[in-house]
Coordinates of C-alpha atoms in Angstrom, one line a residue:
X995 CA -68.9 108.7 -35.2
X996 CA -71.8 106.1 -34.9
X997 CA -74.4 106.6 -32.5
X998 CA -77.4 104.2 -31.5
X999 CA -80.8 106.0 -30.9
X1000 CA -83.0 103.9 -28.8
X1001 CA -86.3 104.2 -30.1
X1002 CA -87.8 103.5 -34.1
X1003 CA -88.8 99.8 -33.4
X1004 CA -89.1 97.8 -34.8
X1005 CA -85.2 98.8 -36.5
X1006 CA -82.8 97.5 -33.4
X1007 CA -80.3 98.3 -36.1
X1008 CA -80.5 101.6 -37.0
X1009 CA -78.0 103.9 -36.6
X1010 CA -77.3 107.4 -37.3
X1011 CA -74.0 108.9 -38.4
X1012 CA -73.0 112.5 -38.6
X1013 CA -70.6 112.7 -41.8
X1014 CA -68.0 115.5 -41.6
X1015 CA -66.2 116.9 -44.1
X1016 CA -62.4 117.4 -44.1
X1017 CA -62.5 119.6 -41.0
X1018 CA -65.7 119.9 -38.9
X1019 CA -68.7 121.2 -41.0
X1020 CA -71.4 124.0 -40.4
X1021 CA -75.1 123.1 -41.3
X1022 CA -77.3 123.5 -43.0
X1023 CA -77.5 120.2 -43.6
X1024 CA -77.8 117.9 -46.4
X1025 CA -79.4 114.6 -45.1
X1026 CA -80.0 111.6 -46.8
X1027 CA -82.8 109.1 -45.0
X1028 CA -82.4 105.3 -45.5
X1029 CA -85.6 103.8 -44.4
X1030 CA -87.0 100.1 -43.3
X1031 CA -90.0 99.7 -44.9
X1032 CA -92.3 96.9 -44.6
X1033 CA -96.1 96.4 -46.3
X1034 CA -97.9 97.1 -43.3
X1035 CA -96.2 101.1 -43.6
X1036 CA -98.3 101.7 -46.4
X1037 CA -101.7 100.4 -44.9
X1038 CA -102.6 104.1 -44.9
X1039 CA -101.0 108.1 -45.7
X1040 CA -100.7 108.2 -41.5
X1041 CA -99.1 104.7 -40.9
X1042 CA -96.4 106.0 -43.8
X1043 CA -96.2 109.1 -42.1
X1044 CA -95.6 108.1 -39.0
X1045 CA -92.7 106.0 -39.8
X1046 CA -90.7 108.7 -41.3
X1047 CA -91.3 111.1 -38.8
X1048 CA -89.9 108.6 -36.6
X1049 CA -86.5 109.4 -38.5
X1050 CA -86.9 112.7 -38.7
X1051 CA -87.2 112.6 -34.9
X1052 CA -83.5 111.3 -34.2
X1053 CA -82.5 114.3 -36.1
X1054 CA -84.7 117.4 -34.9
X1055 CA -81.9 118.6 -32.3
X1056 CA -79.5 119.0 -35.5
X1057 CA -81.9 120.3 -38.0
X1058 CA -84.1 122.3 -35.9
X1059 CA -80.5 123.9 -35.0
X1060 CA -79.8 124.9 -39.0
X1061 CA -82.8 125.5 -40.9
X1062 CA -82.4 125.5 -44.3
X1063 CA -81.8 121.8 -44.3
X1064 CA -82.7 119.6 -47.3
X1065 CA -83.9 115.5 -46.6
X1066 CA -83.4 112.9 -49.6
X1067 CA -86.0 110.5 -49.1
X1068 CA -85.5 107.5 -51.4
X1069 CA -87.1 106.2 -54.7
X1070 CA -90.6 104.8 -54.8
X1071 CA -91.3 105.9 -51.1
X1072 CA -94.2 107.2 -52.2
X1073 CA -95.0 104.9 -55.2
X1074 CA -96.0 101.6 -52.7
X1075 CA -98.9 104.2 -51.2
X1076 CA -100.7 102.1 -54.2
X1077 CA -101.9 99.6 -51.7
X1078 CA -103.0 102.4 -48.8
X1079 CA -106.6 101.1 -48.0
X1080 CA -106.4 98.0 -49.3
X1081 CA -107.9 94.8 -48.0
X1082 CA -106.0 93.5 -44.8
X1083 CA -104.9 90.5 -47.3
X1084 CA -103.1 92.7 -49.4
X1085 CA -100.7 93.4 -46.5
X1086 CA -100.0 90.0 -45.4
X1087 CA -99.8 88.7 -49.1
X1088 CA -96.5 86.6 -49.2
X1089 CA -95.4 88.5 -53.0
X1090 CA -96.5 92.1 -54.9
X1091 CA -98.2 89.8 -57.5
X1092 CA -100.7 88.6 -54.9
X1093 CA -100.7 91.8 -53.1
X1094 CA -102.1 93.6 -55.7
X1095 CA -104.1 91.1 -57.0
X1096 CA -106.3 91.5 -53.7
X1097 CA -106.6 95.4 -54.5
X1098 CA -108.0 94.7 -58.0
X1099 CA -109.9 92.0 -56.4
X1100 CA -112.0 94.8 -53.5
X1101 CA -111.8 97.1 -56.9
X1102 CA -113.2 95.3 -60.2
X1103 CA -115.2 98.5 -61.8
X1104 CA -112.6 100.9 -61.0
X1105 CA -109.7 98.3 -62.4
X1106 CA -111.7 97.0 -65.7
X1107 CA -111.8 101.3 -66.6
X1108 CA -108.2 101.7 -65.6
X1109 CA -107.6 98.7 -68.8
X1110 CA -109.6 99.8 -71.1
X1111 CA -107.4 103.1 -70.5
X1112 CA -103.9 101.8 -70.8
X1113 CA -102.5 100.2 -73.6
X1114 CA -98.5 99.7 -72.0
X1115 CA -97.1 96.5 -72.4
X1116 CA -97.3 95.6 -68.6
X1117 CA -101.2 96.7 -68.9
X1118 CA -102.4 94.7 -65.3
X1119 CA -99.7 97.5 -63.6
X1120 CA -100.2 100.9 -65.7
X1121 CA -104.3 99.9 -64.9
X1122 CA -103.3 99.3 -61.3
X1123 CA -101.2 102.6 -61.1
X1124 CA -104.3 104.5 -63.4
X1125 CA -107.0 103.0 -60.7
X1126 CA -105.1 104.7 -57.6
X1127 CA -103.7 107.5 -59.1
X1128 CA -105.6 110.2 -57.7
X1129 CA -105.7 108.8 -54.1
X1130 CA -101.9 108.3 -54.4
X1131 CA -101.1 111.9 -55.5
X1132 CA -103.4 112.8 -52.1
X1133 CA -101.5 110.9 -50.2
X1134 CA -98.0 111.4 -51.3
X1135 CA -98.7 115.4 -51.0
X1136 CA -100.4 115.0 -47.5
X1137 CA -97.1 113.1 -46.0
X1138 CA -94.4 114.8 -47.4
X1139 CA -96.2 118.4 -47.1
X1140 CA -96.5 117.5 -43.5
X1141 CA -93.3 116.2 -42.9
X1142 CA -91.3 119.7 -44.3
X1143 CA -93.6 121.6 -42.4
X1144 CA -93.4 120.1 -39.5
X1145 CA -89.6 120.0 -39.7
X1146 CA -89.4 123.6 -41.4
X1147 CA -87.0 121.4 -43.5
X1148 CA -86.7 121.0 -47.6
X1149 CA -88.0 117.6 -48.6
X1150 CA -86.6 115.8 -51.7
X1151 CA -89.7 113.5 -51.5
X1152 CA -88.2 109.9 -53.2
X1153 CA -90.5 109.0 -55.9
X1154 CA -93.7 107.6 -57.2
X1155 CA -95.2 106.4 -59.9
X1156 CA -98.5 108.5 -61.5
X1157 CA -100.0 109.5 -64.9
X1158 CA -99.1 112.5 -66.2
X1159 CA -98.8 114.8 -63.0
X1160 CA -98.4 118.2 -62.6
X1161 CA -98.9 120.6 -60.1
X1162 CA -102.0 123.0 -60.4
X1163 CA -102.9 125.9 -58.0
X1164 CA -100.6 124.2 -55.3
X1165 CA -102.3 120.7 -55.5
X1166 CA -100.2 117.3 -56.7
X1167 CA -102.8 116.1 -59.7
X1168 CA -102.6 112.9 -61.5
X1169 CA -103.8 113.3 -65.4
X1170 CA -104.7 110.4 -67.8
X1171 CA -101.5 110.5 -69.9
X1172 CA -98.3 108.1 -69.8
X1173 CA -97.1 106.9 -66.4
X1174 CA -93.9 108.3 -65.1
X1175 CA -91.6 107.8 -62.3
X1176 CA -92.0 111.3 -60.7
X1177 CA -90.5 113.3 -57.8
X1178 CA -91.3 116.4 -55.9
X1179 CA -89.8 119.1 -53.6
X1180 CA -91.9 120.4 -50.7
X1181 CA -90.5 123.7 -48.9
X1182 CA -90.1 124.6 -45.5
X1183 CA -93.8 125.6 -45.2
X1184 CA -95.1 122.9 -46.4
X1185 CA -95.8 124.0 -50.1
X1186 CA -94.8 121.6 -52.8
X1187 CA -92.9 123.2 -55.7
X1188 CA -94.5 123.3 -58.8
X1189 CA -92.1 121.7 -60.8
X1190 CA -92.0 117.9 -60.6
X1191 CA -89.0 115.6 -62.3
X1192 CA -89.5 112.9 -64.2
X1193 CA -87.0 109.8 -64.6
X1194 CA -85.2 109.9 -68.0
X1195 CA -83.9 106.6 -68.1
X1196 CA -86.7 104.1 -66.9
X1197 CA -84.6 100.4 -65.7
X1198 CA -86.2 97.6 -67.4
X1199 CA -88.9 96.2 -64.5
X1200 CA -90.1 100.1 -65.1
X1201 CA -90.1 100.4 -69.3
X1202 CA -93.1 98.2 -69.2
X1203 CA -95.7 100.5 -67.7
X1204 CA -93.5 104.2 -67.2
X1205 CA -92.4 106.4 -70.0
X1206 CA -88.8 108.2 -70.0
X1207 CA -88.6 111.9 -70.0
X1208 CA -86.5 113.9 -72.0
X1209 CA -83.4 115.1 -70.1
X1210 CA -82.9 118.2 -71.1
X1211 CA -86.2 119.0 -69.0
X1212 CA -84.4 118.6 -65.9
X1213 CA -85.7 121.7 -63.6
X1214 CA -83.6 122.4 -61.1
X1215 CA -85.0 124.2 -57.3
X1216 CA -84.3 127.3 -55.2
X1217 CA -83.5 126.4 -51.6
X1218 CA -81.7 127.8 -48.5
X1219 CA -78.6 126.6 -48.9
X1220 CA -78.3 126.8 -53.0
X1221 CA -79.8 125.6 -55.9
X1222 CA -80.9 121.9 -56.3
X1223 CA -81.0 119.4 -59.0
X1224 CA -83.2 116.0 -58.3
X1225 CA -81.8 112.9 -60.5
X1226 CA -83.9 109.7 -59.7
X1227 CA -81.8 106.8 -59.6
X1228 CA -80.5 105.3 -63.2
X1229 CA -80.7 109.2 -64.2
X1230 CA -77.4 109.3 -61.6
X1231 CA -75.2 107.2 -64.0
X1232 CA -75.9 109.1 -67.3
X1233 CA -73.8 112.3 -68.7
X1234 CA -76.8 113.7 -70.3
X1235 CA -78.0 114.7 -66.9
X1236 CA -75.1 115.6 -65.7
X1237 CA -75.2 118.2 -68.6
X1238 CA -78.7 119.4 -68.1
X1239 CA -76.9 119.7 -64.4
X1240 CA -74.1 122.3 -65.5
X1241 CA -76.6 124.4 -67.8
X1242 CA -79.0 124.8 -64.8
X1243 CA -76.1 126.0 -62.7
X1244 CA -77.0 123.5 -59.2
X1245 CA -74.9 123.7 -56.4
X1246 CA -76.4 120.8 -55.1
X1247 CA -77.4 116.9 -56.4
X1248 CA -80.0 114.3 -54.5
X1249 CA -80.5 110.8 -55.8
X1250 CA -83.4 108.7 -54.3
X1251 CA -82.5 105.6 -55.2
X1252 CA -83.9 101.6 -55.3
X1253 CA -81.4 99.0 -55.7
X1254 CA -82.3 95.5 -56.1
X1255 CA -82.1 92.7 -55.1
X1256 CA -81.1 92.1 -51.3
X1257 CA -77.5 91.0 -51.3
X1258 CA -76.2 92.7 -54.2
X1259 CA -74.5 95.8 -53.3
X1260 CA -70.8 93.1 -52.5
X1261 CA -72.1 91.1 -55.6
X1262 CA -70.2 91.7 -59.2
X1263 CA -71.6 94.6 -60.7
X1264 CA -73.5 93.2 -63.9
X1265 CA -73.4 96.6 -65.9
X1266 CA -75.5 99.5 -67.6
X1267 CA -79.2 98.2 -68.0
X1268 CA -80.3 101.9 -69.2
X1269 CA -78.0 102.0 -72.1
X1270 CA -73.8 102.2 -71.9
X1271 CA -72.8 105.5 -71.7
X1272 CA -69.5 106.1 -74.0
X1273 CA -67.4 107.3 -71.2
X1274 CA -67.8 104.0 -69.1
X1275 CA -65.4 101.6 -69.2
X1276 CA -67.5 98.3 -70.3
X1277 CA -64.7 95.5 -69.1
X1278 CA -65.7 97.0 -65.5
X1279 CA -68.8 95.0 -65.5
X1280 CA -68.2 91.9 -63.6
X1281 CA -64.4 93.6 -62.1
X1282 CA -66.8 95.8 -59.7
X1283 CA -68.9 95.2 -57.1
X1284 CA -72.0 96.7 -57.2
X1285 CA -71.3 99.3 -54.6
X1286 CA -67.8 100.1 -56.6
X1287 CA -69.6 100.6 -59.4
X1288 CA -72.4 102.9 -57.9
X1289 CA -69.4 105.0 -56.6
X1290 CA -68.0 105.3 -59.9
X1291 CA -70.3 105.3 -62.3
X1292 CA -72.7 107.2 -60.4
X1293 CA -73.4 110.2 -58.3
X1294 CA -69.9 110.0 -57.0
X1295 CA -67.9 109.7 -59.6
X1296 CA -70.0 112.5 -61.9
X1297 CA -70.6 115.2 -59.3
X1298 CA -67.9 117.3 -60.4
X1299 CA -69.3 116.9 -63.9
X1300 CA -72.4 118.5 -63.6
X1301 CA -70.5 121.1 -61.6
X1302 CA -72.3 120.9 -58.0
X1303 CA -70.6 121.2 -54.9
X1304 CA -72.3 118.3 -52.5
X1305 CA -74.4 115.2 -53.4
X1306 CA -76.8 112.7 -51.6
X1307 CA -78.1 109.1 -53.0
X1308 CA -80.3 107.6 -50.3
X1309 CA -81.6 103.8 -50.9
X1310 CA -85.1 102.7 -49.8
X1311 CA -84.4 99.2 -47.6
X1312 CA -86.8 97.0 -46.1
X1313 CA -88.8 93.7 -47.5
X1314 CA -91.8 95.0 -49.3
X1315 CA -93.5 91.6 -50.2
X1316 CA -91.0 90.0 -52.2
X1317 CA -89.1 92.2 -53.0
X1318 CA -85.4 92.7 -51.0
X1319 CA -83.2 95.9 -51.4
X1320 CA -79.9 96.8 -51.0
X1321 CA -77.9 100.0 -50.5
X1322 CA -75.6 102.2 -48.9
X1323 CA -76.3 106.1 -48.3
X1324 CA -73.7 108.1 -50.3
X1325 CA -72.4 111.6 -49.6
X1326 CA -70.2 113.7 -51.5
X1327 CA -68.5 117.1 -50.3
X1328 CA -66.2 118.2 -53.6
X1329 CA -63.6 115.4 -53.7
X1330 CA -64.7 113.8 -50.3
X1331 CA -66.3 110.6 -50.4
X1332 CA -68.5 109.1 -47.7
X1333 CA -70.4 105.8 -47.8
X1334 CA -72.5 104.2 -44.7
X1335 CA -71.1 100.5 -45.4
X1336 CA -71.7 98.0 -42.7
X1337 CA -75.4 98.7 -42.5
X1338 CA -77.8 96.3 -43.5
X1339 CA -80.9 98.5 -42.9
X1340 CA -82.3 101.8 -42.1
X1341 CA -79.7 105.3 -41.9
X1342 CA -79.7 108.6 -41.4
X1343 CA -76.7 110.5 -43.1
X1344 CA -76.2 114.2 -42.4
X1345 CA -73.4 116.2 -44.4
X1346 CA -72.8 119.7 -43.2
X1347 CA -73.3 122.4 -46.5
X1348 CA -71.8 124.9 -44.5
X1349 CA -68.1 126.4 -44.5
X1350 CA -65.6 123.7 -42.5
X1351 CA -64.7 124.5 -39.1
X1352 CA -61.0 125.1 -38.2

């Protein structure tokens, strides 16, 4: 059943669906969090904050009423809190290009270091990521440690892009090594985990300036409701994962996930861009629409592989300067399958972990 909560302006269009399983399920809940996001979200950690509360709000009554729920926040959510502080321009800035040419621009001595320290092949964005490194691990950590404890939820916190993180004495730290796609878990109390995951299998607009980490590294966390294994988007549609998965025994999978360009998910499916896999059929690129293809090449169509019980992939939407997303939450309950189609913006999708109801 659909249900149309009146506030989160400006999103006249978001809606919030409670997915069941076969019968009626019992919480906790696994809930995956579709946001709008627009430039002027990430003027500052509050502004971004803010914003997600503002989903987390629609949902207090049901997760406030099972704890031990875990939220699936969506890939680079944290990664665009490069621009926080930034020069007004920067936010009104008609493409990324420009965007972060104005934050170079209010930062030449920091930047020209930030080159001289970064020898990747897309060197103006590994010095732009080096420059704001340390400010974005802050402010990632200070959102997402708010949001779980304010919440008393389990945050799978999306992603973001930093050098060489790790967690030290309870504090997200940026290093001067190789740039990776990186995401964390932050508990009920706020804490944030001290293992972070790293994307294996960077897409080709992220091989420029991030490195890939071995899969086999996969950690996998301890929450209420079972154990939890984090794949960050491309990671989803590759068996070595899915392996790494099965060894680490998770009962549960989240995928924060980025899919662009607007438009695409009823658009042919073009195929692999990570590397075919030998167990995908390669005559269903072009037969499948993206969306098909994301349900079975993906999460949903490998869950039982790694041998977990439920899965999430949430999708960041909105238009962040020029770039357009697409994306439709997906949920998985054994051999259930439930999509959000017919949404072209923000959702919230909650799928009971808990025994079904009669």
């Amino acid at each position: 059943m659909w249900r149309q909560p009146a506030s989160l302006t400006p999103d006249p269009d978001l809606q919030l669906r409670a997915i069941e399983r076969a019968a009626a399920g019992e919480g906790p809940y696994l809930v995956g969090v579709q946001p709008w996001l627009e430039p002027g979200h990430y003027h500052s950690a509050a502004a971004l904050h803010e914003r997600l509360a503002g989903y987390l709000d629609e949902i207090r009554d049901e997760i406030d009423a099972e704890p031990g729920s875990i939220i699936v926040f969506p890939e680079h959510v944290g990664t665009w809190l490069v621009a926080a502080g930034a020069p007004r321009p920067a936010f009104t800035a008609d493409t990324t290009a420009a965007a972060m040419g104005t934050l170079v621009a209010a930062n030449p001595l920091r930047f020209a270091a930030a080159w001289l320290g970064s020898d990747e092949a897309d060197r103006m964005a590994a010095a732009i990521f080096r420059m704001r490194a340390d400010a974005m691990a802050r402010d990632y950590q200070a959102v997402f440690s708010a949001l779980a404890a304010e919440y008393r939820v389990t945050i799978a916190a999306g992603s973001i892009v930093l050098s060489e993180p790790r967690v030290e004495n309870g504090v997200l730290i940026a290093g001067d090594g190789p740039l990776y796609n990186t995401a964390a878990l932050f508990h009920p109390d706020g804490s944030i985990d001290p293992q972070l995951v790293r994307k294996s299998h960077p897409i080709p607009s992220e091989t420029p300036f991030t490195a890939a980490w071995p899969a086999e590294n996969l950690p996998v966390f301890e929450t209420p409701p079972g154990r939890l294994a984090v794949l960050i988007c491309a990671d989803s549609w590759h068996p070595d994962l899915y392996a790494s998965v099965r060894a680490l025994d998770a009962d549960i999978i989240a995928v924060p996930a980025f899919l662009q360009p607007a438009n695409v998910w009823d658009q042919p499916w073009g195929g692999y861009t990570t590397g075919w896999p030998d167990d995908v059929d390669r005559t269903d690129a072009g037969r499948l629409t993206e969306g098909e293809a994301w349900q079975r090449h993906a999460l949903a169509g490998r869950l039982a592989s790694g041998g977990a019980e439920f899965g999430m992939t949430a999708y960041l939407r909105g238009q962040l300067w020029d770039m357009g997303s697409d994306g439709s939450n997906i949920a998985i309950a054994g051999e259930a399958l439930f999509v959000s189609d017919g949404l072209d913006g923000a959702a919230l999708t909650l799928l009971p972990l808990g025994p079904a109801g009669e």
